[in-house]
mmCIF file of N, CA, C and O in Angstrom:
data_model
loop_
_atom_site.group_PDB
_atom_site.id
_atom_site.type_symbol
_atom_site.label_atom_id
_atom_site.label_comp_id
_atom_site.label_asym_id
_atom_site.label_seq_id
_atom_site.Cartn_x
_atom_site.Cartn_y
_atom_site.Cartn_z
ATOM 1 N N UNK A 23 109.605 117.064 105.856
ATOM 2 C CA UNK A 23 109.752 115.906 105.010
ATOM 3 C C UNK A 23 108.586 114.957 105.135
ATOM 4 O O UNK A 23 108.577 113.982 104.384
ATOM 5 N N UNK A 24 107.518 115.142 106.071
ATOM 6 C CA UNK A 24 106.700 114.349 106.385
ATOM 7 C C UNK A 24 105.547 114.622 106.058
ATOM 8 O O UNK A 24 105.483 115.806 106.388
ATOM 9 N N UNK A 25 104.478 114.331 105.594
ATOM 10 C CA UNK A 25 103.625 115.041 105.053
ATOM 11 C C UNK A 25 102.783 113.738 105.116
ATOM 12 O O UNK A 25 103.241 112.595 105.101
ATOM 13 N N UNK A 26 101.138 114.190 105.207
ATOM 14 C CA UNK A 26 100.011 113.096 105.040
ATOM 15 C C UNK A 26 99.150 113.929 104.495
ATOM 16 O O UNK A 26 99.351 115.143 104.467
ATOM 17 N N UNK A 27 98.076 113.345 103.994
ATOM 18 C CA UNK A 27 97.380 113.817 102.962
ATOM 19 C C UNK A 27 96.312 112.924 102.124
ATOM 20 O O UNK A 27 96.657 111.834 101.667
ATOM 21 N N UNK A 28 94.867 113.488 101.925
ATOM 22 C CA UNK A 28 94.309 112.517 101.021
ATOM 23 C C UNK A 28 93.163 111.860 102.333
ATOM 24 O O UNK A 28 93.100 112.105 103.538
ATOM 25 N N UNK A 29 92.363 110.955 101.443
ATOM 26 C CA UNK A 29 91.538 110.071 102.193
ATOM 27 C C UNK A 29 90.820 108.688 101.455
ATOM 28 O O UNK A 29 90.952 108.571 100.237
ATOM 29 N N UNK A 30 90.352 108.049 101.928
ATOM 30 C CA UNK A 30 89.803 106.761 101.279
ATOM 31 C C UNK A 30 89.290 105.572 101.902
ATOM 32 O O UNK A 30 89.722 105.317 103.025
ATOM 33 N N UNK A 31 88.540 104.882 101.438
ATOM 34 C CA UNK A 31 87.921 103.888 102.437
ATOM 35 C C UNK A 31 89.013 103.078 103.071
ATOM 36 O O UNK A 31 89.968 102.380 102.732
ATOM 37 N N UNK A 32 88.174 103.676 104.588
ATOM 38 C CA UNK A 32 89.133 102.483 106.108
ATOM 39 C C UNK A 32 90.449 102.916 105.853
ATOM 40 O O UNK A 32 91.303 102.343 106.529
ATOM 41 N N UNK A 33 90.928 103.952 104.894
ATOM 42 C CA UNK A 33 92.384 104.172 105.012
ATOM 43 C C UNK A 33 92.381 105.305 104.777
ATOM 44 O O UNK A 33 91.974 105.831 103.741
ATOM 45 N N UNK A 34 93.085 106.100 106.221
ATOM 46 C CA UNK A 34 93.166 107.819 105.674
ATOM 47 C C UNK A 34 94.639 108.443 106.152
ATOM 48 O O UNK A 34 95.331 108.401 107.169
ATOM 49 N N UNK A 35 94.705 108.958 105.020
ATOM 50 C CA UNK A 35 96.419 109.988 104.736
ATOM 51 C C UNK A 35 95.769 111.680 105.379
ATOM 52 O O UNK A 35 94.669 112.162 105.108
ATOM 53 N N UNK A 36 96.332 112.004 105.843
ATOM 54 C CA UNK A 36 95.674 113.493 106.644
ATOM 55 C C UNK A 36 96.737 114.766 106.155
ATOM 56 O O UNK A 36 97.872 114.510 105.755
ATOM 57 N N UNK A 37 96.322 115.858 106.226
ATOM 58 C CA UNK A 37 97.728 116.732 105.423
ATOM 59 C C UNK A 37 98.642 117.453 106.726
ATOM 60 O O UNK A 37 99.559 118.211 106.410
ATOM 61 N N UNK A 38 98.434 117.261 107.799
ATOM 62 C CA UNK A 38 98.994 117.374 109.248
ATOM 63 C C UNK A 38 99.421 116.459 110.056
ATOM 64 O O UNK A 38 99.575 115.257 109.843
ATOM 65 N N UNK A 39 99.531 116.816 110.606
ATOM 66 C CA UNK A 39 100.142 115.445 112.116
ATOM 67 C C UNK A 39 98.972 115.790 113.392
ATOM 68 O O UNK A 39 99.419 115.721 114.537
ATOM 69 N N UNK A 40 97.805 116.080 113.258
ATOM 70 C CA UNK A 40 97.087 115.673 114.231
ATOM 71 C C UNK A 40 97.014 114.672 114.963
ATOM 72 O O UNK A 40 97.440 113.519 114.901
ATOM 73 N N UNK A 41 95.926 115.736 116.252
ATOM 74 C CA UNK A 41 96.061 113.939 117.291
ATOM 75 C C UNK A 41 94.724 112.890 116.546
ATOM 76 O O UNK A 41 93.967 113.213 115.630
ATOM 77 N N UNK A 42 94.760 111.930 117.099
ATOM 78 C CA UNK A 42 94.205 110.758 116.405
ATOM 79 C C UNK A 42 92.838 111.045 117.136
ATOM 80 O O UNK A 42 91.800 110.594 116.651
ATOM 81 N N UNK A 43 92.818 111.991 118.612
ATOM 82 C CA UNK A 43 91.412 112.383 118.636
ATOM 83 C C UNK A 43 90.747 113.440 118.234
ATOM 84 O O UNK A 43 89.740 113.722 118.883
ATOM 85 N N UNK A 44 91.041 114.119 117.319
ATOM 86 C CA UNK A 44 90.863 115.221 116.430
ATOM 87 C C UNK A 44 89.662 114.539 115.757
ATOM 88 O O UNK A 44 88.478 114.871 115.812
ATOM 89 N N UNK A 45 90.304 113.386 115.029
ATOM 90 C CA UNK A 45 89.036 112.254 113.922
ATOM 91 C C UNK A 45 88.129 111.985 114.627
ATOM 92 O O UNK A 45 86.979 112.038 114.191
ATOM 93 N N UNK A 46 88.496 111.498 116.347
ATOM 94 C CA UNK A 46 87.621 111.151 116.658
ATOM 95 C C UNK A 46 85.957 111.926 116.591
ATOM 96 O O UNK A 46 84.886 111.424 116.253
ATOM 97 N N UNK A 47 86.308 113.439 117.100
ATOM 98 C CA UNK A 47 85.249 114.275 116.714
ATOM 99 C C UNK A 47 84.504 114.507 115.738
ATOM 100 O O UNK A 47 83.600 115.337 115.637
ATOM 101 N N UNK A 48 84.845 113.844 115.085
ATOM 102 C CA UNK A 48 83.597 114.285 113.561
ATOM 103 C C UNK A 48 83.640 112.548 112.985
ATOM 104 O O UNK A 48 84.544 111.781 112.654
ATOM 105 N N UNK A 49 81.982 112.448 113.097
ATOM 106 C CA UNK A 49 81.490 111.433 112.785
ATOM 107 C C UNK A 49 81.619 110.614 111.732
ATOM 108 O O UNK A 49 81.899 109.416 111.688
ATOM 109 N N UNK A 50 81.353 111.489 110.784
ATOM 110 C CA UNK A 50 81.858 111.305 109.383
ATOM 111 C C UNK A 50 83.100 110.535 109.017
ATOM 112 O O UNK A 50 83.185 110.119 107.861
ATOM 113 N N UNK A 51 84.014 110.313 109.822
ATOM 114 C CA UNK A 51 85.134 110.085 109.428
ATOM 115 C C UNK A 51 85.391 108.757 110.222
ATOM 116 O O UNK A 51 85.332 108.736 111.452
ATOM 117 N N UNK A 52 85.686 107.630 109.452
ATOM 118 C CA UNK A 52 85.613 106.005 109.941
ATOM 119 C C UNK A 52 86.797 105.758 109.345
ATOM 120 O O UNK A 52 86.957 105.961 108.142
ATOM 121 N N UNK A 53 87.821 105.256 110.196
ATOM 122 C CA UNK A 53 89.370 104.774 109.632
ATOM 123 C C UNK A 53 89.541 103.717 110.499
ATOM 124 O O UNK A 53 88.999 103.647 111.602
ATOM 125 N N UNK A 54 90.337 102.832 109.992
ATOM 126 C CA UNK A 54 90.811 101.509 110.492
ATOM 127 C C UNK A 54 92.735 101.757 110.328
ATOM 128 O O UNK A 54 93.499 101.265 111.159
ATOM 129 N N UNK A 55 93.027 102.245 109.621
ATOM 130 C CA UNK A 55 94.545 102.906 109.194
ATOM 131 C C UNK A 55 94.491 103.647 109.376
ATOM 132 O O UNK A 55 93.496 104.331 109.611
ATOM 133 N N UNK A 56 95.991 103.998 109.353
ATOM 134 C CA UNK A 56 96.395 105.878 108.634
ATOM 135 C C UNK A 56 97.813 105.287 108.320
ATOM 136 O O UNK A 56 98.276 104.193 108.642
ATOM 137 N N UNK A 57 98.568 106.660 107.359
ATOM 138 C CA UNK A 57 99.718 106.244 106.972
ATOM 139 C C UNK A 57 100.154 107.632 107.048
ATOM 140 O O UNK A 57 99.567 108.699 106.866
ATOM 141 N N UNK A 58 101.688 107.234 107.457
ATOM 142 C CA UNK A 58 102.826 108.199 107.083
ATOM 143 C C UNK A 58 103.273 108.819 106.072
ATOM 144 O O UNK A 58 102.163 109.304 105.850
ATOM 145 N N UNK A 59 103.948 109.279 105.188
ATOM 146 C CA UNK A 59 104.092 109.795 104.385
ATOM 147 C C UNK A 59 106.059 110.291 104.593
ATOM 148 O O UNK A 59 106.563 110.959 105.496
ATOM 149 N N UNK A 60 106.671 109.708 103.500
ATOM 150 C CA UNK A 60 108.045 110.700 104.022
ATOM 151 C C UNK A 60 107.930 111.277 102.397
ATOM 152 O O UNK A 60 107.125 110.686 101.676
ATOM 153 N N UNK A 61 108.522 112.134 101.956
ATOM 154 C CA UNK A 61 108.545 112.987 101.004
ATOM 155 C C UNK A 61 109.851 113.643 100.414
ATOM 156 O O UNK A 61 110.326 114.575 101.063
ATOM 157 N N UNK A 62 110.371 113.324 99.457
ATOM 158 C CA UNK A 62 111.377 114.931 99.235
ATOM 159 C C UNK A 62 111.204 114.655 97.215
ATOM 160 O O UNK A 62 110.418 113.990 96.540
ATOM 161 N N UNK A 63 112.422 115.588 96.855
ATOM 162 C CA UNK A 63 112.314 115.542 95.720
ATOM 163 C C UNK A 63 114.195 114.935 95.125
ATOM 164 O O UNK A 63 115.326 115.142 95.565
ATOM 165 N N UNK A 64 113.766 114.334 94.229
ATOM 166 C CA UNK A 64 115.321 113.752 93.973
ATOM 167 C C UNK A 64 115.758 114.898 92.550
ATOM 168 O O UNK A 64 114.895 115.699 92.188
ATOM 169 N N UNK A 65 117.500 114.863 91.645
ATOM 170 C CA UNK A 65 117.135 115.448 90.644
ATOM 171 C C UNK A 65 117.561 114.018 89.893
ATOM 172 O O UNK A 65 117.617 112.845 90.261
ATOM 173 N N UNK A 66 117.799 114.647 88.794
ATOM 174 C CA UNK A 66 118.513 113.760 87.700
ATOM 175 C C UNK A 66 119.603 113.985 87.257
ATOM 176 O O UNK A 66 120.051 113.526 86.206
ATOM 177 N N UNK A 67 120.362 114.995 88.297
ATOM 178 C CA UNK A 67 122.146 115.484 88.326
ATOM 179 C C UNK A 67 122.727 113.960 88.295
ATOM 180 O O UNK A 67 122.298 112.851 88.615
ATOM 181 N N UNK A 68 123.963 114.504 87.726
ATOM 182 C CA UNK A 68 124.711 112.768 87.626
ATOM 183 C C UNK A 68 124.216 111.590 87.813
ATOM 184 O O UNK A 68 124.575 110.746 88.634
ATOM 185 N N UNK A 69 123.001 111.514 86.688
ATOM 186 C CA UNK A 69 123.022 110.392 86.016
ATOM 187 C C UNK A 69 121.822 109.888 87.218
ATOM 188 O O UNK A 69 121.904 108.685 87.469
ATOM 189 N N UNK A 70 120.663 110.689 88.032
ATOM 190 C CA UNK A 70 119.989 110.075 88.811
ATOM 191 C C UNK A 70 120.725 109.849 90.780
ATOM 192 O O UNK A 70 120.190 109.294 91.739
ATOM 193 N N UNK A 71 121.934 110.479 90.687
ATOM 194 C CA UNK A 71 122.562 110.259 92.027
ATOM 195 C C UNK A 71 121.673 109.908 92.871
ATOM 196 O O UNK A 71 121.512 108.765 93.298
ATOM 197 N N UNK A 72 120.997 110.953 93.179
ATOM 198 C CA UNK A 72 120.296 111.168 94.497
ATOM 199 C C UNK A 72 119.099 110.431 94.545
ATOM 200 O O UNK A 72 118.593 110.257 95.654
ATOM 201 N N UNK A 73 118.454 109.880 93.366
ATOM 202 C CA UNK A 73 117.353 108.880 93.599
ATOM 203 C C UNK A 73 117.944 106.748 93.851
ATOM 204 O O UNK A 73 117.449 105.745 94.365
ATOM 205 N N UNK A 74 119.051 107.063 93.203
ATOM 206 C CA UNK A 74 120.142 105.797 94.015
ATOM 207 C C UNK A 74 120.093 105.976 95.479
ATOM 208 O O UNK A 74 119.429 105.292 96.257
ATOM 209 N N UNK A 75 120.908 107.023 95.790
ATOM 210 C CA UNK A 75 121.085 107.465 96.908
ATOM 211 C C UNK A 75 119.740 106.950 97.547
ATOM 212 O O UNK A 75 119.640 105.751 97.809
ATOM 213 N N UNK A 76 118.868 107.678 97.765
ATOM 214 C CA UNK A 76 117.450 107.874 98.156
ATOM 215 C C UNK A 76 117.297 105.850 98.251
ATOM 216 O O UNK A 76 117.542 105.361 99.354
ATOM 217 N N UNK A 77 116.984 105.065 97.312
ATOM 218 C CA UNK A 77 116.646 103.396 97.185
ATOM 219 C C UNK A 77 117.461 103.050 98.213
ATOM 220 O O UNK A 77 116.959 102.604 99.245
ATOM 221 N N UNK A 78 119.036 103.225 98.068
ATOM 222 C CA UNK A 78 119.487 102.412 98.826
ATOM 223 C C UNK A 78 119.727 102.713 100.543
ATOM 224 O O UNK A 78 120.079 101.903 101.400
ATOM 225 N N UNK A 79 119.333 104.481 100.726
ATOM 226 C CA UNK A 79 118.956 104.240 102.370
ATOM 227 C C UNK A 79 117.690 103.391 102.637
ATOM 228 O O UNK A 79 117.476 102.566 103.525
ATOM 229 N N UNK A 80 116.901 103.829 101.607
ATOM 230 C CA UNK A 80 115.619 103.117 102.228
ATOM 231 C C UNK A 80 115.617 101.347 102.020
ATOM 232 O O UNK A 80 114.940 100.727 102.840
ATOM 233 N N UNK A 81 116.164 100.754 101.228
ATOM 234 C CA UNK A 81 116.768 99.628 101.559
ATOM 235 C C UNK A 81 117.462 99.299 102.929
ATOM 236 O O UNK A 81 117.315 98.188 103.438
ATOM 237 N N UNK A 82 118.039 100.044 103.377
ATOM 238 C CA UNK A 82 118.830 99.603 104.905
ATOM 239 C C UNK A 82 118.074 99.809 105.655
ATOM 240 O O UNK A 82 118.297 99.311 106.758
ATOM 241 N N UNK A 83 116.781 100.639 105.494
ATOM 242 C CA UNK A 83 115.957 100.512 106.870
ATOM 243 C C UNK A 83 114.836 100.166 106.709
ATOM 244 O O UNK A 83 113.998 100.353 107.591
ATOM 245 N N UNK A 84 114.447 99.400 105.199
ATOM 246 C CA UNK A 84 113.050 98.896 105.086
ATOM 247 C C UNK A 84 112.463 97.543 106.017
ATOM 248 O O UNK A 84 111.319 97.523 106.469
ATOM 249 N N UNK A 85 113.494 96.390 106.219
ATOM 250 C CA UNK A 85 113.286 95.650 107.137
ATOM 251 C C UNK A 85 112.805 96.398 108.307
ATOM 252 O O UNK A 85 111.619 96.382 108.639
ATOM 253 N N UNK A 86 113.690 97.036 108.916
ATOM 254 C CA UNK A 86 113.124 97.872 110.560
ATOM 255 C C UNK A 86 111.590 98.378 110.165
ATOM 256 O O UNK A 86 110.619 97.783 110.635
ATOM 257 N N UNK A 87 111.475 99.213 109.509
ATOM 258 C CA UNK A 87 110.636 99.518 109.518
ATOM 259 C C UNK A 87 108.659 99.175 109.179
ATOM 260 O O UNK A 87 107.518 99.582 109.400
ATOM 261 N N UNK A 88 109.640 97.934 108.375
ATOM 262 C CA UNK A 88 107.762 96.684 108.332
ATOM 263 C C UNK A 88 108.109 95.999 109.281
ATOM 264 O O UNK A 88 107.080 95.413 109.620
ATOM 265 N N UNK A 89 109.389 95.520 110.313
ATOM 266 C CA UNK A 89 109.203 95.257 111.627
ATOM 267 C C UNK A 89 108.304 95.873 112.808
ATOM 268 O O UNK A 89 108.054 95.237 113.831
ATOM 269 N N UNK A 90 107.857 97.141 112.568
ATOM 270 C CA UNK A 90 107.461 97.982 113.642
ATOM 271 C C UNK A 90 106.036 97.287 114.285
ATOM 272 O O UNK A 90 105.422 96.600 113.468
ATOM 273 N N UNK A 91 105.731 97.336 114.979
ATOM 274 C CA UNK A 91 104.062 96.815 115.580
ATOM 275 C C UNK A 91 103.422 97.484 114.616
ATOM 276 O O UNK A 91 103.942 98.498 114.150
ATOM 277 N N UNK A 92 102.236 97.042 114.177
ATOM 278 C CA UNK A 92 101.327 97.640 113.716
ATOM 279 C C UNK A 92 101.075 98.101 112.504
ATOM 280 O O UNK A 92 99.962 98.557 112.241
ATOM 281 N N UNK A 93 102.267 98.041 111.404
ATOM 282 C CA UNK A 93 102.994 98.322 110.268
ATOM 283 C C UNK A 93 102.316 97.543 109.518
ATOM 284 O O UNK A 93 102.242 96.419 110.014
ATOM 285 N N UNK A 94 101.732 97.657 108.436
ATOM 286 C CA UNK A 94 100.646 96.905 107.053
ATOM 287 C C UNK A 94 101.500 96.574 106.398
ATOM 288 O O UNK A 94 101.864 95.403 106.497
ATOM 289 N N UNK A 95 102.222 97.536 105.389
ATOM 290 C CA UNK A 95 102.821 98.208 104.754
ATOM 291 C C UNK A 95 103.700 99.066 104.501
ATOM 292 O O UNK A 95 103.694 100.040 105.254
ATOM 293 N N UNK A 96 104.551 99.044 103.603
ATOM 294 C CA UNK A 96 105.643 100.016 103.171
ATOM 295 C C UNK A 96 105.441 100.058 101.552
ATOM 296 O O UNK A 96 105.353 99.032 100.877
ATOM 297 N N UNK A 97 105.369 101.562 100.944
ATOM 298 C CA UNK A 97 105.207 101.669 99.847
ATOM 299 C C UNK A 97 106.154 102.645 99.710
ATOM 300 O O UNK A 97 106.323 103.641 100.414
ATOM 301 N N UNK A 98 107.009 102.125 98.341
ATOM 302 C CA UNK A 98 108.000 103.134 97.522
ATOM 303 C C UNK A 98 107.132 103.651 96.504
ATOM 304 O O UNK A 98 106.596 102.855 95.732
ATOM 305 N N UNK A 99 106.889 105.095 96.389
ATOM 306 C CA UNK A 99 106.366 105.369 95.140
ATOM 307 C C UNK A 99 107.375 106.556 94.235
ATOM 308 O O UNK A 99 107.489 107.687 94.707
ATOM 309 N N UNK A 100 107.922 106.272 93.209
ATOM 310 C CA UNK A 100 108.608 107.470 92.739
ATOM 311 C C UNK A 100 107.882 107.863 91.195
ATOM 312 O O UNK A 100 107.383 107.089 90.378
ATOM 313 N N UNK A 101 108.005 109.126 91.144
ATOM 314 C CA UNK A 101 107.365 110.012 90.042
ATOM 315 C C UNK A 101 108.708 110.563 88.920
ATOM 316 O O UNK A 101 109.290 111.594 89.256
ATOM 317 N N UNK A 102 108.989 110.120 88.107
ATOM 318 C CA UNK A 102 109.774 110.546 87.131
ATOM 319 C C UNK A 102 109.559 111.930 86.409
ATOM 320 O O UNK A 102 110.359 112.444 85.627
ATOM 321 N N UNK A 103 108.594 112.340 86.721
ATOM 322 C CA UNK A 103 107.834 113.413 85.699
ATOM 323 C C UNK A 103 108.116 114.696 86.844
ATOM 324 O O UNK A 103 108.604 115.727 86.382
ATOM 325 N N UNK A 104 107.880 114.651 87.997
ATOM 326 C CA UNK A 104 108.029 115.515 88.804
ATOM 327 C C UNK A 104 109.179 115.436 90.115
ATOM 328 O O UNK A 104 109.350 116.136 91.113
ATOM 329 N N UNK A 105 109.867 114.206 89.562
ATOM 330 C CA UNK A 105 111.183 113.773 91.021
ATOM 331 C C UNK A 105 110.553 113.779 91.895
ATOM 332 O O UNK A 105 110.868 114.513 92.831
ATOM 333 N N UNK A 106 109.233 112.853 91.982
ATOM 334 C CA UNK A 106 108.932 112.925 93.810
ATOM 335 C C UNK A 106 109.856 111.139 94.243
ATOM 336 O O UNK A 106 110.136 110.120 93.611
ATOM 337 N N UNK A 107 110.015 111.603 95.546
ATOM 338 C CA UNK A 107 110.500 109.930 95.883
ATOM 339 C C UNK A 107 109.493 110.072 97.379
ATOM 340 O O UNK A 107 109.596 111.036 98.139
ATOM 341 N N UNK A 108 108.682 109.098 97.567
ATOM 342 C CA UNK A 108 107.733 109.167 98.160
ATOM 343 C C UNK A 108 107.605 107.544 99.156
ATOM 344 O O UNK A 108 107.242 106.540 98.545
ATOM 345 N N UNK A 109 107.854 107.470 100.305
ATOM 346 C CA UNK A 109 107.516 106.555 101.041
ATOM 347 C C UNK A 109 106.670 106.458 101.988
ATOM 348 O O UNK A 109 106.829 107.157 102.989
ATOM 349 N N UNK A 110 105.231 105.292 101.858
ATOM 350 C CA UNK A 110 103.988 105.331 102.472
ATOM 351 C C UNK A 110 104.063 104.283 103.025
ATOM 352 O O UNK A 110 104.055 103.214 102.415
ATOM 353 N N UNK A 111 104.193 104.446 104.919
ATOM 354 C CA UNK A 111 103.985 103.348 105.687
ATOM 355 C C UNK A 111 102.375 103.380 106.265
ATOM 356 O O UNK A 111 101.852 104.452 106.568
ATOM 357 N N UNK A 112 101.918 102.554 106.337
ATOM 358 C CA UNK A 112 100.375 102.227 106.262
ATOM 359 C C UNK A 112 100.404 101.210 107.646
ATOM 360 O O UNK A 112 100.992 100.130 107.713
ATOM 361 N N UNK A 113 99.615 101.851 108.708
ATOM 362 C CA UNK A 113 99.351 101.229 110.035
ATOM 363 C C UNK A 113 98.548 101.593 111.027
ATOM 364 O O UNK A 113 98.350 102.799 111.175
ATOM 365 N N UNK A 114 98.046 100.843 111.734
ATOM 366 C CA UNK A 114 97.004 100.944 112.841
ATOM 367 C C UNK A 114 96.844 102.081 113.492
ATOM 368 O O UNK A 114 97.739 102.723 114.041
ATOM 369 N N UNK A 115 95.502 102.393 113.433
ATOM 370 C CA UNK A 115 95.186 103.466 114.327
ATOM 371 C C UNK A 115 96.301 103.158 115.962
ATOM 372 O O UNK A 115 97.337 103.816 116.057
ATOM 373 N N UNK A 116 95.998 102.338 116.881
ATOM 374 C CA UNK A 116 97.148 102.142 117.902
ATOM 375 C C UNK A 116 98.680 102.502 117.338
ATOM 376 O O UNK A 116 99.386 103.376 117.839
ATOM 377 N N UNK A 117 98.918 101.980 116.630
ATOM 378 C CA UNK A 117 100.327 102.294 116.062
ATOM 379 C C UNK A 117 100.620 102.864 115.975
ATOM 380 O O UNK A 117 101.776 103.011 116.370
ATOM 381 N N UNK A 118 99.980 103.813 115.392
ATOM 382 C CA UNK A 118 100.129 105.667 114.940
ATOM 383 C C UNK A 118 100.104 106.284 115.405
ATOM 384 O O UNK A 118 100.541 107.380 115.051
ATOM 385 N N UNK A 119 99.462 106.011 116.804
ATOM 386 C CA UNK A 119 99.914 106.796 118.091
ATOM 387 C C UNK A 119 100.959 106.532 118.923
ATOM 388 O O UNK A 119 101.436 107.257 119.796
ATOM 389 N N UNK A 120 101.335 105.232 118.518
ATOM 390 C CA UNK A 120 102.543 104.687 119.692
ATOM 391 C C UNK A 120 103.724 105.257 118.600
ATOM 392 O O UNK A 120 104.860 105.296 119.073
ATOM 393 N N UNK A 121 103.566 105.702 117.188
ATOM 394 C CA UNK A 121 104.976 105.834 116.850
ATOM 395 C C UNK A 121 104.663 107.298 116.446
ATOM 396 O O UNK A 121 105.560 108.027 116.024
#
């Protein structure tokens, strides 16, 4: 369900769960972030169920989770065209190792 991926200035999404000194080895690569990634796919059975479903867990744990040390960000992104429901927490290199 977890997935990272992608790259971009001072902020990089990775498509693994490497260690954070993996980056360190190759020069090329300068990050100040990284982000999580949670992932699944919702349908549009009864009327959207499961993308309700889907808002309102992540409602009960969105506070906790921009509570965390180190936490930027929390991004909901959902895709209608392909049912992605997609949540991007965005945080400190330290962070990302402590969580």
């Amino acid at each position: 369900w977890l997935k990272l991926f992608g790259s971009s200035n001072k902020f990089l999404i990775v498509s693994v769960l490497p260690s954070i000194s993996s980056f360190c080895t190759m020069p090329f690569v300068k990050f100040e972030n990284i982000a999580r990634e949670w992932r699944f796919k919702w349908s549009t059975e009864n009327d959207n169920a499961s993308l309700m479903q889907a808002q309102a867990a992540l409602e009960d744990i969105l506070a906790d989770v921009s509570s965390i040390e180190g936490v930027s960000s929390v991004q909901r992104v959902v895709c209608g065209g392909c049912q992605d429901f997609k949540v991007i927490t965005k945080l400190s290199e330290k962070a990302f190792k402590d969580w």
